[in-house]
mmCIF file of C-alpha atoms in Angstrom:
data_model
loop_
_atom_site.group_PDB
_atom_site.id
_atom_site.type_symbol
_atom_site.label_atom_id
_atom_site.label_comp_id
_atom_site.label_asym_id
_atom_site.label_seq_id
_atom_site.Cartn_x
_atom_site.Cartn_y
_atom_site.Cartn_z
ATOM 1 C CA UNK A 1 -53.113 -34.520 -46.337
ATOM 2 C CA UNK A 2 -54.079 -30.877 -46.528
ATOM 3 C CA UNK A 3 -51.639 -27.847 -47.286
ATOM 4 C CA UNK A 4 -51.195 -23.960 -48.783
ATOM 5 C CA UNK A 5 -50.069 -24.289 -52.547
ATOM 6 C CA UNK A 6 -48.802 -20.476 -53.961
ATOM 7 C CA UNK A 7 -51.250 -18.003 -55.358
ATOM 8 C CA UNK A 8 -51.926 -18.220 -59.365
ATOM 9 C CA UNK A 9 -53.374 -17.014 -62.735
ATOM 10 C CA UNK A 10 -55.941 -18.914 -63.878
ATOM 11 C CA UNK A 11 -55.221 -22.729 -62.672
ATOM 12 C CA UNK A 12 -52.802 -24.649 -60.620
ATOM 13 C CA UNK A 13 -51.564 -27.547 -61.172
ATOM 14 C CA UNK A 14 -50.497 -29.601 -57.838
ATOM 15 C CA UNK A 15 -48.511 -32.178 -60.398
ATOM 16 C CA UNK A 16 -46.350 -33.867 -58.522
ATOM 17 C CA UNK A 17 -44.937 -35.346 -55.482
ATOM 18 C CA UNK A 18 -41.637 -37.108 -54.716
ATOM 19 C CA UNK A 19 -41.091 -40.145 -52.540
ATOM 20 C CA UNK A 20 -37.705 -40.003 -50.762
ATOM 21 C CA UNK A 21 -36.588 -43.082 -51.985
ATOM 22 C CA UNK A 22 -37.377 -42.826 -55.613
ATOM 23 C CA UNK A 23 -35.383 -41.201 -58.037
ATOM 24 C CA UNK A 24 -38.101 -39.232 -59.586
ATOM 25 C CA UNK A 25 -41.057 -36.940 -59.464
ATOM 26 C CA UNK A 26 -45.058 -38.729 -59.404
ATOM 27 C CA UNK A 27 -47.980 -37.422 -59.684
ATOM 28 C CA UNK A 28 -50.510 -36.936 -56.937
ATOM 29 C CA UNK A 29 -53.613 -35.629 -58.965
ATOM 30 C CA UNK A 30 -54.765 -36.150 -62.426
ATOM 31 C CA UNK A 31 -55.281 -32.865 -64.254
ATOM 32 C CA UNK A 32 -55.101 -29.028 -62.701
ATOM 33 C CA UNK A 33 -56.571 -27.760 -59.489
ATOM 34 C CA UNK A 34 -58.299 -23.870 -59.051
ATOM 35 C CA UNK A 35 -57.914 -24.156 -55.161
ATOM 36 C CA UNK A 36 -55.062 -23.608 -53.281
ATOM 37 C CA UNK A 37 -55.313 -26.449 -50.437
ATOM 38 C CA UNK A 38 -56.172 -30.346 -51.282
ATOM 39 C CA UNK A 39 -56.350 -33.466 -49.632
ATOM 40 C CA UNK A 40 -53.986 -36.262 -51.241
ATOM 41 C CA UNK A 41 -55.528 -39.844 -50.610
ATOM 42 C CA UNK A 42 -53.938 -43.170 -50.263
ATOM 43 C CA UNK A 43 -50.622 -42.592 -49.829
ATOM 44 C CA UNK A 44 -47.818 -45.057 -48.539
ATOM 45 C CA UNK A 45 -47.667 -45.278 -44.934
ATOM 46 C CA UNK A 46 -44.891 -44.940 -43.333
ATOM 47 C CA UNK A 47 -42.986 -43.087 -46.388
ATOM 48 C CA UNK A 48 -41.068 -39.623 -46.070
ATOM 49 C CA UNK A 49 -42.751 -38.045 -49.033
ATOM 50 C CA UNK A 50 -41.699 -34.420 -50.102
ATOM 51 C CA UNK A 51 -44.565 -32.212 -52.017
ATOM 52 C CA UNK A 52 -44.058 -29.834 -55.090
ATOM 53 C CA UNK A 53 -46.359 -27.319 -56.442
ATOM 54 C CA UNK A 54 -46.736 -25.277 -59.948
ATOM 55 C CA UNK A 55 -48.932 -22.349 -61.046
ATOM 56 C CA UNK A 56 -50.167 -22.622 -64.671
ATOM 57 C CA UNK A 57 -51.398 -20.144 -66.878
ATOM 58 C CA UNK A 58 -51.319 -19.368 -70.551
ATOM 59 C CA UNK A 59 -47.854 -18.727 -70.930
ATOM 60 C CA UNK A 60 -47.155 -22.262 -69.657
ATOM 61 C CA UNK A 61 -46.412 -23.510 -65.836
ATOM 62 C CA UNK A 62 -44.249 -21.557 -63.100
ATOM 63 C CA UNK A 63 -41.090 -22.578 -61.598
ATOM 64 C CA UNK A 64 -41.769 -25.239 -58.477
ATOM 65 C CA UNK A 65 -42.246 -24.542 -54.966
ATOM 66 C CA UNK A 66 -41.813 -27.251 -53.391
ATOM 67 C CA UNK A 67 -41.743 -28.236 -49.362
ATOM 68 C CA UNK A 68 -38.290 -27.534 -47.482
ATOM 69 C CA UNK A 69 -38.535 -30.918 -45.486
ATOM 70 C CA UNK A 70 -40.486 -33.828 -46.194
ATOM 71 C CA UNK A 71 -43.391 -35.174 -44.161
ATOM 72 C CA UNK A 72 -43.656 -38.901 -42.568
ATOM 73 C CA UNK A 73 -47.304 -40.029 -43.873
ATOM 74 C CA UNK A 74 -48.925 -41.675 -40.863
ATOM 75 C CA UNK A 75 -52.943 -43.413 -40.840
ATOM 76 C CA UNK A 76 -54.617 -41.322 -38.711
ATOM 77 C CA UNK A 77 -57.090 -43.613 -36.597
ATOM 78 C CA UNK A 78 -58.948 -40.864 -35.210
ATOM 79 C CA UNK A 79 -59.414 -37.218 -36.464
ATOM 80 C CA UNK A 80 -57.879 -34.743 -33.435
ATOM 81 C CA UNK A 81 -61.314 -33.417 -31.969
ATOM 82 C CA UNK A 82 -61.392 -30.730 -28.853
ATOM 83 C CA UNK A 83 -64.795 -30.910 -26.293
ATOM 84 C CA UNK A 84 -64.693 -27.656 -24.840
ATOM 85 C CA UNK A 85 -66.290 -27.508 -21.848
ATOM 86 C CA UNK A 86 -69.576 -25.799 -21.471
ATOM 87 C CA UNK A 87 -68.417 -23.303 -18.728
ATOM 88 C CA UNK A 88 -65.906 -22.035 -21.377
ATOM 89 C CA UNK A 89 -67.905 -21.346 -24.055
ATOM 90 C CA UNK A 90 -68.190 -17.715 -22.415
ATOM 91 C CA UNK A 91 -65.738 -15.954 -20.421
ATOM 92 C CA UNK A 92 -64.283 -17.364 -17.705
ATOM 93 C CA UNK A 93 -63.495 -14.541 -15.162
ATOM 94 C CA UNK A 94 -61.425 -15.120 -11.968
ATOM 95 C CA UNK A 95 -60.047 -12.514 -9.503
ATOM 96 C CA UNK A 96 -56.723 -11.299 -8.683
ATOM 97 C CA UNK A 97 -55.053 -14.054 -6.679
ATOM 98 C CA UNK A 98 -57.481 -16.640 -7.656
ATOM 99 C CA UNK A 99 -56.227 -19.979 -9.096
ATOM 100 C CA UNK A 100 -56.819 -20.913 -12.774
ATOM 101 C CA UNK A 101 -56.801 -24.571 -13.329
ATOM 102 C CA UNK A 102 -58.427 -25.316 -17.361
ATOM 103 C CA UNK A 103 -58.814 -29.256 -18.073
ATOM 104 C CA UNK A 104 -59.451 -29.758 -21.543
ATOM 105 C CA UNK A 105 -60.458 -33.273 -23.022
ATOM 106 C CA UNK A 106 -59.611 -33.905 -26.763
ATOM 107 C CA UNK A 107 -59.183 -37.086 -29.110
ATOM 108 C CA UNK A 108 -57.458 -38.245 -31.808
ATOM 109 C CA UNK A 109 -54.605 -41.411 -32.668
ATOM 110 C CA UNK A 110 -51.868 -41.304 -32.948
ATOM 111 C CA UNK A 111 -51.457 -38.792 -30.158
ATOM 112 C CA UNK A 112 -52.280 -34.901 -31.410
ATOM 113 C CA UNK A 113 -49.693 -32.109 -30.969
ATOM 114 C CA UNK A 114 -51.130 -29.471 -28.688
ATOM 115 C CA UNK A 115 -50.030 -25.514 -29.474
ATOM 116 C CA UNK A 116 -51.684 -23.237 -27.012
ATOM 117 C CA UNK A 117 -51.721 -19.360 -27.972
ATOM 118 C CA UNK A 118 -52.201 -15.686 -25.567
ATOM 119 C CA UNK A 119 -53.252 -13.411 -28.242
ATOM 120 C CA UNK A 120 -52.115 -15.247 -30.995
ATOM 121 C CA UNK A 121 -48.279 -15.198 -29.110
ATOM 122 C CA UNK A 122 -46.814 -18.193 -27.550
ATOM 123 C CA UNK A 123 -47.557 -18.690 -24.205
ATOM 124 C CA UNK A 124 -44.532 -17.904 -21.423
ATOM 125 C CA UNK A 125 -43.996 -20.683 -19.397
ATOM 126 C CA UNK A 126 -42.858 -18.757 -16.265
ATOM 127 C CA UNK A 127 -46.592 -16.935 -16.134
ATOM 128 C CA UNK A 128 -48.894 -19.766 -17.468
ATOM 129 C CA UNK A 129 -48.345 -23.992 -16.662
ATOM 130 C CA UNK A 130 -48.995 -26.310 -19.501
ATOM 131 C CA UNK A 131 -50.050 -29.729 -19.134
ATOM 132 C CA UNK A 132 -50.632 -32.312 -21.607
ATOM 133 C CA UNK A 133 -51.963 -35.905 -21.606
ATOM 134 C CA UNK A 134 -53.019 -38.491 -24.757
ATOM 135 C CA UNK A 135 -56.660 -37.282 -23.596
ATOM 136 C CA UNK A 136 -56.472 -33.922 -22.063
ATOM 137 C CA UNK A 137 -54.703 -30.646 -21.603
ATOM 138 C CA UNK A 138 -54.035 -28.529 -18.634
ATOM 139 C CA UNK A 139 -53.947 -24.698 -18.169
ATOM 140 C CA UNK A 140 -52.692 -23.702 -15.073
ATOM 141 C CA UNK A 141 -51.981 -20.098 -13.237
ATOM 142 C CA UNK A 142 -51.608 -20.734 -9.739
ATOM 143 C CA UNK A 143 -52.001 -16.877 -9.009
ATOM 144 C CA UNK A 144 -54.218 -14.881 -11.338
ATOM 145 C CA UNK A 145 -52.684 -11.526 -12.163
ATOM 146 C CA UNK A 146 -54.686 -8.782 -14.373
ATOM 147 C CA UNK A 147 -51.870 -9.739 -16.985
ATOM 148 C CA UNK A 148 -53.312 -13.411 -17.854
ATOM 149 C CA UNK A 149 -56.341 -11.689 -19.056
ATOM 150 C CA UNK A 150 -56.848 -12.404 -22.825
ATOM 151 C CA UNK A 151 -57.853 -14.424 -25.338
ATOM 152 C CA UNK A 152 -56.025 -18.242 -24.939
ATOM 153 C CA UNK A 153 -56.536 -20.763 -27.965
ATOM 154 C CA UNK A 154 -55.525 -24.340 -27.921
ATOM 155 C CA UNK A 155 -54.846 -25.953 -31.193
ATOM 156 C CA UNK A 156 -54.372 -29.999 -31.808
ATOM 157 C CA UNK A 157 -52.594 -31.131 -34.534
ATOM 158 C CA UNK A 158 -52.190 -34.774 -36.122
ATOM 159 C CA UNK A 159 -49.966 -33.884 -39.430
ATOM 160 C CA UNK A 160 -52.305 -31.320 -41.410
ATOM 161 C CA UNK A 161 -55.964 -32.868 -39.094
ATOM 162 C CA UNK A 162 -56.413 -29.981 -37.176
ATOM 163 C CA UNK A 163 -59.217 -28.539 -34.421
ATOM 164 C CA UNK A 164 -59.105 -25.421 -32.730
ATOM 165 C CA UNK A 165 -60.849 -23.844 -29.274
ATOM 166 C CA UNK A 166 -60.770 -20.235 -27.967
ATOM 167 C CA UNK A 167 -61.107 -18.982 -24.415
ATOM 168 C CA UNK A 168 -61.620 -16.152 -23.018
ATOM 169 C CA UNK A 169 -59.720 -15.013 -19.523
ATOM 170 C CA UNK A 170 -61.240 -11.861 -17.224
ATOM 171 C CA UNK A 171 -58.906 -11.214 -14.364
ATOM 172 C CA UNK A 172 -60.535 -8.552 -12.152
ATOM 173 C CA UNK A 173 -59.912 -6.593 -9.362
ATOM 174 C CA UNK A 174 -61.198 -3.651 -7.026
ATOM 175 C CA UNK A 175 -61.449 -0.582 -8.229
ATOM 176 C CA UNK A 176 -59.514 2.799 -7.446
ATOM 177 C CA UNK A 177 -60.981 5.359 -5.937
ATOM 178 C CA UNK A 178 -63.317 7.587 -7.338
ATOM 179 C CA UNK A 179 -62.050 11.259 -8.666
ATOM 180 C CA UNK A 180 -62.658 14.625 -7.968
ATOM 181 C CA UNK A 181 -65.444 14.418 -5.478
ATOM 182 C CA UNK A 182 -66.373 17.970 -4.246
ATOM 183 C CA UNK A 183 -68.968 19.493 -2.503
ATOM 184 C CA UNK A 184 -71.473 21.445 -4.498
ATOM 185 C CA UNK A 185 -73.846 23.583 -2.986
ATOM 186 C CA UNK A 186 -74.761 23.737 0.884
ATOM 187 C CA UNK A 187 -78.698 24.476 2.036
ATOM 188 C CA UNK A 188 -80.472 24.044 5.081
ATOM 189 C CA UNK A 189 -79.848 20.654 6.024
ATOM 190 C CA UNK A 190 -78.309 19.615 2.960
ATOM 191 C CA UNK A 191 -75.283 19.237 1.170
ATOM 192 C CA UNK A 192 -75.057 18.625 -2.567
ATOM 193 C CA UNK A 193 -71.715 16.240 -3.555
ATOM 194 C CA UNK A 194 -70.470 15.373 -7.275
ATOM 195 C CA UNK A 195 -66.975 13.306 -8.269
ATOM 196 C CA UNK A 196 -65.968 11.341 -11.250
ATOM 197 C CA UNK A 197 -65.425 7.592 -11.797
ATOM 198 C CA UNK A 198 -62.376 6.197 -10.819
ATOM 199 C CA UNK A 199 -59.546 5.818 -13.069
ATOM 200 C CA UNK A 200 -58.956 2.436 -12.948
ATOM 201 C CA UNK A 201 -62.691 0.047 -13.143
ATOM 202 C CA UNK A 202 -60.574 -3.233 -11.850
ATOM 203 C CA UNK A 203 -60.825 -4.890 -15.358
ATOM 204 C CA UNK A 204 -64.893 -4.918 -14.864
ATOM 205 C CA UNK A 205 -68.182 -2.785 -14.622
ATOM 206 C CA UNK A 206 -68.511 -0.347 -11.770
ATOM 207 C CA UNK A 207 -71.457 -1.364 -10.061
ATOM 208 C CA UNK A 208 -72.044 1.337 -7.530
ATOM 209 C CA UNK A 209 -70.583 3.677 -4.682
ATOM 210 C CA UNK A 210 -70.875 3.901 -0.795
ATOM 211 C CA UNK A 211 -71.564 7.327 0.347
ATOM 212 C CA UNK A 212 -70.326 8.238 3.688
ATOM 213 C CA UNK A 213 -70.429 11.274 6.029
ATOM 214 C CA UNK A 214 -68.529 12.687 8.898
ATOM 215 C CA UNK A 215 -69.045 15.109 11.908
ATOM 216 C CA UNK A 216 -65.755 16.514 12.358
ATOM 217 C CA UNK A 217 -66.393 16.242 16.334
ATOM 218 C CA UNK A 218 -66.094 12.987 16.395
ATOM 219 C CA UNK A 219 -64.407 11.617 12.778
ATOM 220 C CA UNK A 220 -66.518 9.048 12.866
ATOM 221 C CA UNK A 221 -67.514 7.700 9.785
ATOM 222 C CA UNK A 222 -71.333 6.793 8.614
ATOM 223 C CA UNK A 223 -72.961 5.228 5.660
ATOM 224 C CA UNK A 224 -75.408 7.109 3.708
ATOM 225 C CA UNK A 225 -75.744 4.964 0.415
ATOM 226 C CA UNK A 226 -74.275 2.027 -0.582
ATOM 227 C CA UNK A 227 -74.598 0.701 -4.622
ATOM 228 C CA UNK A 228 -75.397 4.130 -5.007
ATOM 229 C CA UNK A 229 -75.273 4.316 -9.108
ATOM 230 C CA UNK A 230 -75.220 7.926 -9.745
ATOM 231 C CA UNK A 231 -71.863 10.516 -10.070
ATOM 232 C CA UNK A 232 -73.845 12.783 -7.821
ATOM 233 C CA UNK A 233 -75.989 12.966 -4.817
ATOM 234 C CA UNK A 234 -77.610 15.296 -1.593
ATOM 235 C CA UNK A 235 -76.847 13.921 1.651
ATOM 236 C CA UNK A 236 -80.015 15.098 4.042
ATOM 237 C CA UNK A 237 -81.308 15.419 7.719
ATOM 238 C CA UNK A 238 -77.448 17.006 8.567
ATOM 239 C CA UNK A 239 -77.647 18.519 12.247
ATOM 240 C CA UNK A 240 -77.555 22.455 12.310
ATOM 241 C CA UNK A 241 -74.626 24.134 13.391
ATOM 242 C CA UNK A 242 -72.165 21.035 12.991
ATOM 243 C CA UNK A 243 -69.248 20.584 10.649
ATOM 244 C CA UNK A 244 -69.182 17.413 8.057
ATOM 245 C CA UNK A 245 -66.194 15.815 5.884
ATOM 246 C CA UNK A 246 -67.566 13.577 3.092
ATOM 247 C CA UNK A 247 -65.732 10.633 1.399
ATOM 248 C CA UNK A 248 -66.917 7.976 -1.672
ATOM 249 C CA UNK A 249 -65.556 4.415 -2.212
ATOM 250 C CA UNK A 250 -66.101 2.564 -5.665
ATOM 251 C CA UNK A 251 -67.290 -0.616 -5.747
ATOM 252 C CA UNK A 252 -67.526 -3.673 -8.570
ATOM 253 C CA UNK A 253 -67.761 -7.229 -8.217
ATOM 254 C CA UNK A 254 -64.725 -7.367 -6.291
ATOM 255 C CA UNK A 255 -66.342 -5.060 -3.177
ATOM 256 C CA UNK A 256 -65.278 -1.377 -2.475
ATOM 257 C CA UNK A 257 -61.786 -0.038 -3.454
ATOM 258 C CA UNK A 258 -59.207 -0.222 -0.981
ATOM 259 C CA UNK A 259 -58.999 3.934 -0.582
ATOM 260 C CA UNK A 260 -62.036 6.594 -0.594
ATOM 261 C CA UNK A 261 -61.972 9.633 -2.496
ATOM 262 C CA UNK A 262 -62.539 12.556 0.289
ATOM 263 C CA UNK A 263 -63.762 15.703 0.081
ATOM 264 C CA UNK A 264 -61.306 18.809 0.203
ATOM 265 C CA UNK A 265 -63.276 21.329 2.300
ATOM 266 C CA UNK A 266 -65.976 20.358 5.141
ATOM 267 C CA UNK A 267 -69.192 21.396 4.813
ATOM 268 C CA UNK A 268 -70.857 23.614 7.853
ATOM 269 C CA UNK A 269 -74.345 23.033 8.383
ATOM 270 C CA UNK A 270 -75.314 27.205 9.563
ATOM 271 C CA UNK A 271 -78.214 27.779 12.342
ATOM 272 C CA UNK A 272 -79.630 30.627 9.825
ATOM 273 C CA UNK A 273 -82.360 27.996 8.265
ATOM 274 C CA UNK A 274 -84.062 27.789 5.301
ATOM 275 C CA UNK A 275 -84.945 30.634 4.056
ATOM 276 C CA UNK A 276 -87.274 31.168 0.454
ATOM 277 C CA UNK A 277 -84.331 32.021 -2.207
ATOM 278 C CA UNK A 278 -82.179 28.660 -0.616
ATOM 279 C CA UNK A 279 -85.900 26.088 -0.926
ATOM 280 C CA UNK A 280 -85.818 27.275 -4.367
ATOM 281 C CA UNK A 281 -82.142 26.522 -5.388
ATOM 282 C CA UNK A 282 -82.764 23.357 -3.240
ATOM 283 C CA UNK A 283 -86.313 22.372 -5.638
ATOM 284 C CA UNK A 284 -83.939 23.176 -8.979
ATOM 285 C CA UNK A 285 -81.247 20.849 -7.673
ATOM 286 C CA UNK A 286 -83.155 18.204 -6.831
ATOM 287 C CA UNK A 287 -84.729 18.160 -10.317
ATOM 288 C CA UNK A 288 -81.741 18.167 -12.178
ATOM 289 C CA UNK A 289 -80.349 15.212 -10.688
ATOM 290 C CA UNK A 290 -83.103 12.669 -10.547
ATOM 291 C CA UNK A 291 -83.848 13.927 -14.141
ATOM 292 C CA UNK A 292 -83.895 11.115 -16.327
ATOM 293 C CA UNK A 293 -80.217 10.402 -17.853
#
């Protein structure tokens, strides 16, 4: 049997322990102890035994602290032993609305106690199912929310035999919409666009953005880049003397957000052309953003 003594001096001594249906205190160990945990061999099974500990120092020993209810010594057969599956040795991630079903196989006689943990907090049973089994136990979310993310450890117990697993839970989603996109700087047949990464990432990386354009004749809407990684681009080969709106989705492993950021003000391509001062401006821009980051 293994269990937390209190802190001391210089020694301990774990002196005694008392069998319910004696009349007095016996001695478990011979002599003092420096650690503060021990294992306690060949004990009666079957018995309701109750533990007592004392610190020692100099001055003599401490006053007892002994065990507010006694334990029932049982053989354990078989030490309690999780086999964590491969797959959850790294983090499992599921999307929103997916189903979460975690079989666990463990051993150990007589039958272990199973604890399960979200963040070191006890799990709610309205959000998260648990199953158990004398050679398994079940996690279950039959709708993944971005709330069961975490951290989730299972713990079996057999008296003070213990063994432990962690997992880790990513529930992701799409992404919002990227921010602030605004057009730059118009030349020629060009337009310039910058924006900002959305405010919410969906619980995972941002892969990339879709670019799209617009001729405000017709609203109808055309891809220019898709898993486009910068915050900034020029959209090219626009048609002199039209009219374009702009708009940028986000996009992670869940696809493109639901909603685009769009562009305020329309850009209008003028039938002037390029003239010398606007290639320049043009060459600088260019430059700055395929610059290396």
């Amino acid at each position: 049997m293994v269990f937390f003594c209190v802190s001391f001096l210089h020694n301990a001594s774990l002196d005694h322990y008392f069998l319910s249906a004696a009349s007095e205190w016996v001695p478990a160990l011979q002599g003092l102890t420096e650690r503060t945990s021990t294992l306690i061999r060949d004990l009666p099974t079957g018995e309701r035994l109750t533990f007592r500990v004392k610190a020692i120092n100099l001055a003599g020993p401490s006053e007892p602290c002994t065990m507010k209810e006694p334990v029932t010594i049982r053989e354990i057969m078989q030490r309690p032993k999780i086999w964590l599956p491969r797959f959850l040795r790294q983090k499992l991630v599921k999307k929103v609305g997916e189903t979460v079903n975690i079989v666990i196989p463990f051993q150990g006689k007589p039958r272990p106690v199973v604890t399960w943990l979200k963040d070191g907090q006890p799990i709610d049973p309205k959000q998260v199912g648990i199953r158990n089994s004398e050679a398994d136990t079940i996690l279950f979310i039959r709708s993944a929310e971005r709330h069961h993310s975490g951290e989730y450890q299972v713990k079996i117990q057999i008296e003070n035999c213990e063994d432990t697993a962690a997992i880790l839970i990513q529930i992701v989603d799409k992404p919002s919409a990227p921010q602030k996109l605004k057009i730059v700087e118009i030349w020629g047949f060009n337009v310039a666009l910058e924006w900002s990464p959305p405010q919410d990432d969906g619980n995972t990386e941002i892969s990339g953005y879709t670019i799209q354009k617009a001729d405000k004749k017709t609203m109808e809407w055309f891809t220019v880049y898709e898993h486009y990684r910068r915050l900034n681009c020029v959209v090219s080969d626009l048609i002199m003397g039209n009219e374009y709106f702009f708009r940028v989705f986000s996009e992670n492993m869940c696809g493109l957000s639901e909603k685009p950021a769009n562009s305020k003000d329309s850009a209008q391509i003028q039938k002037t052309g390029i003239r010398a001062p606007i290639q320049q401006c043009l060459l600088k821009y260019i430059s700055n953003i395929f610059q290396t980051p």
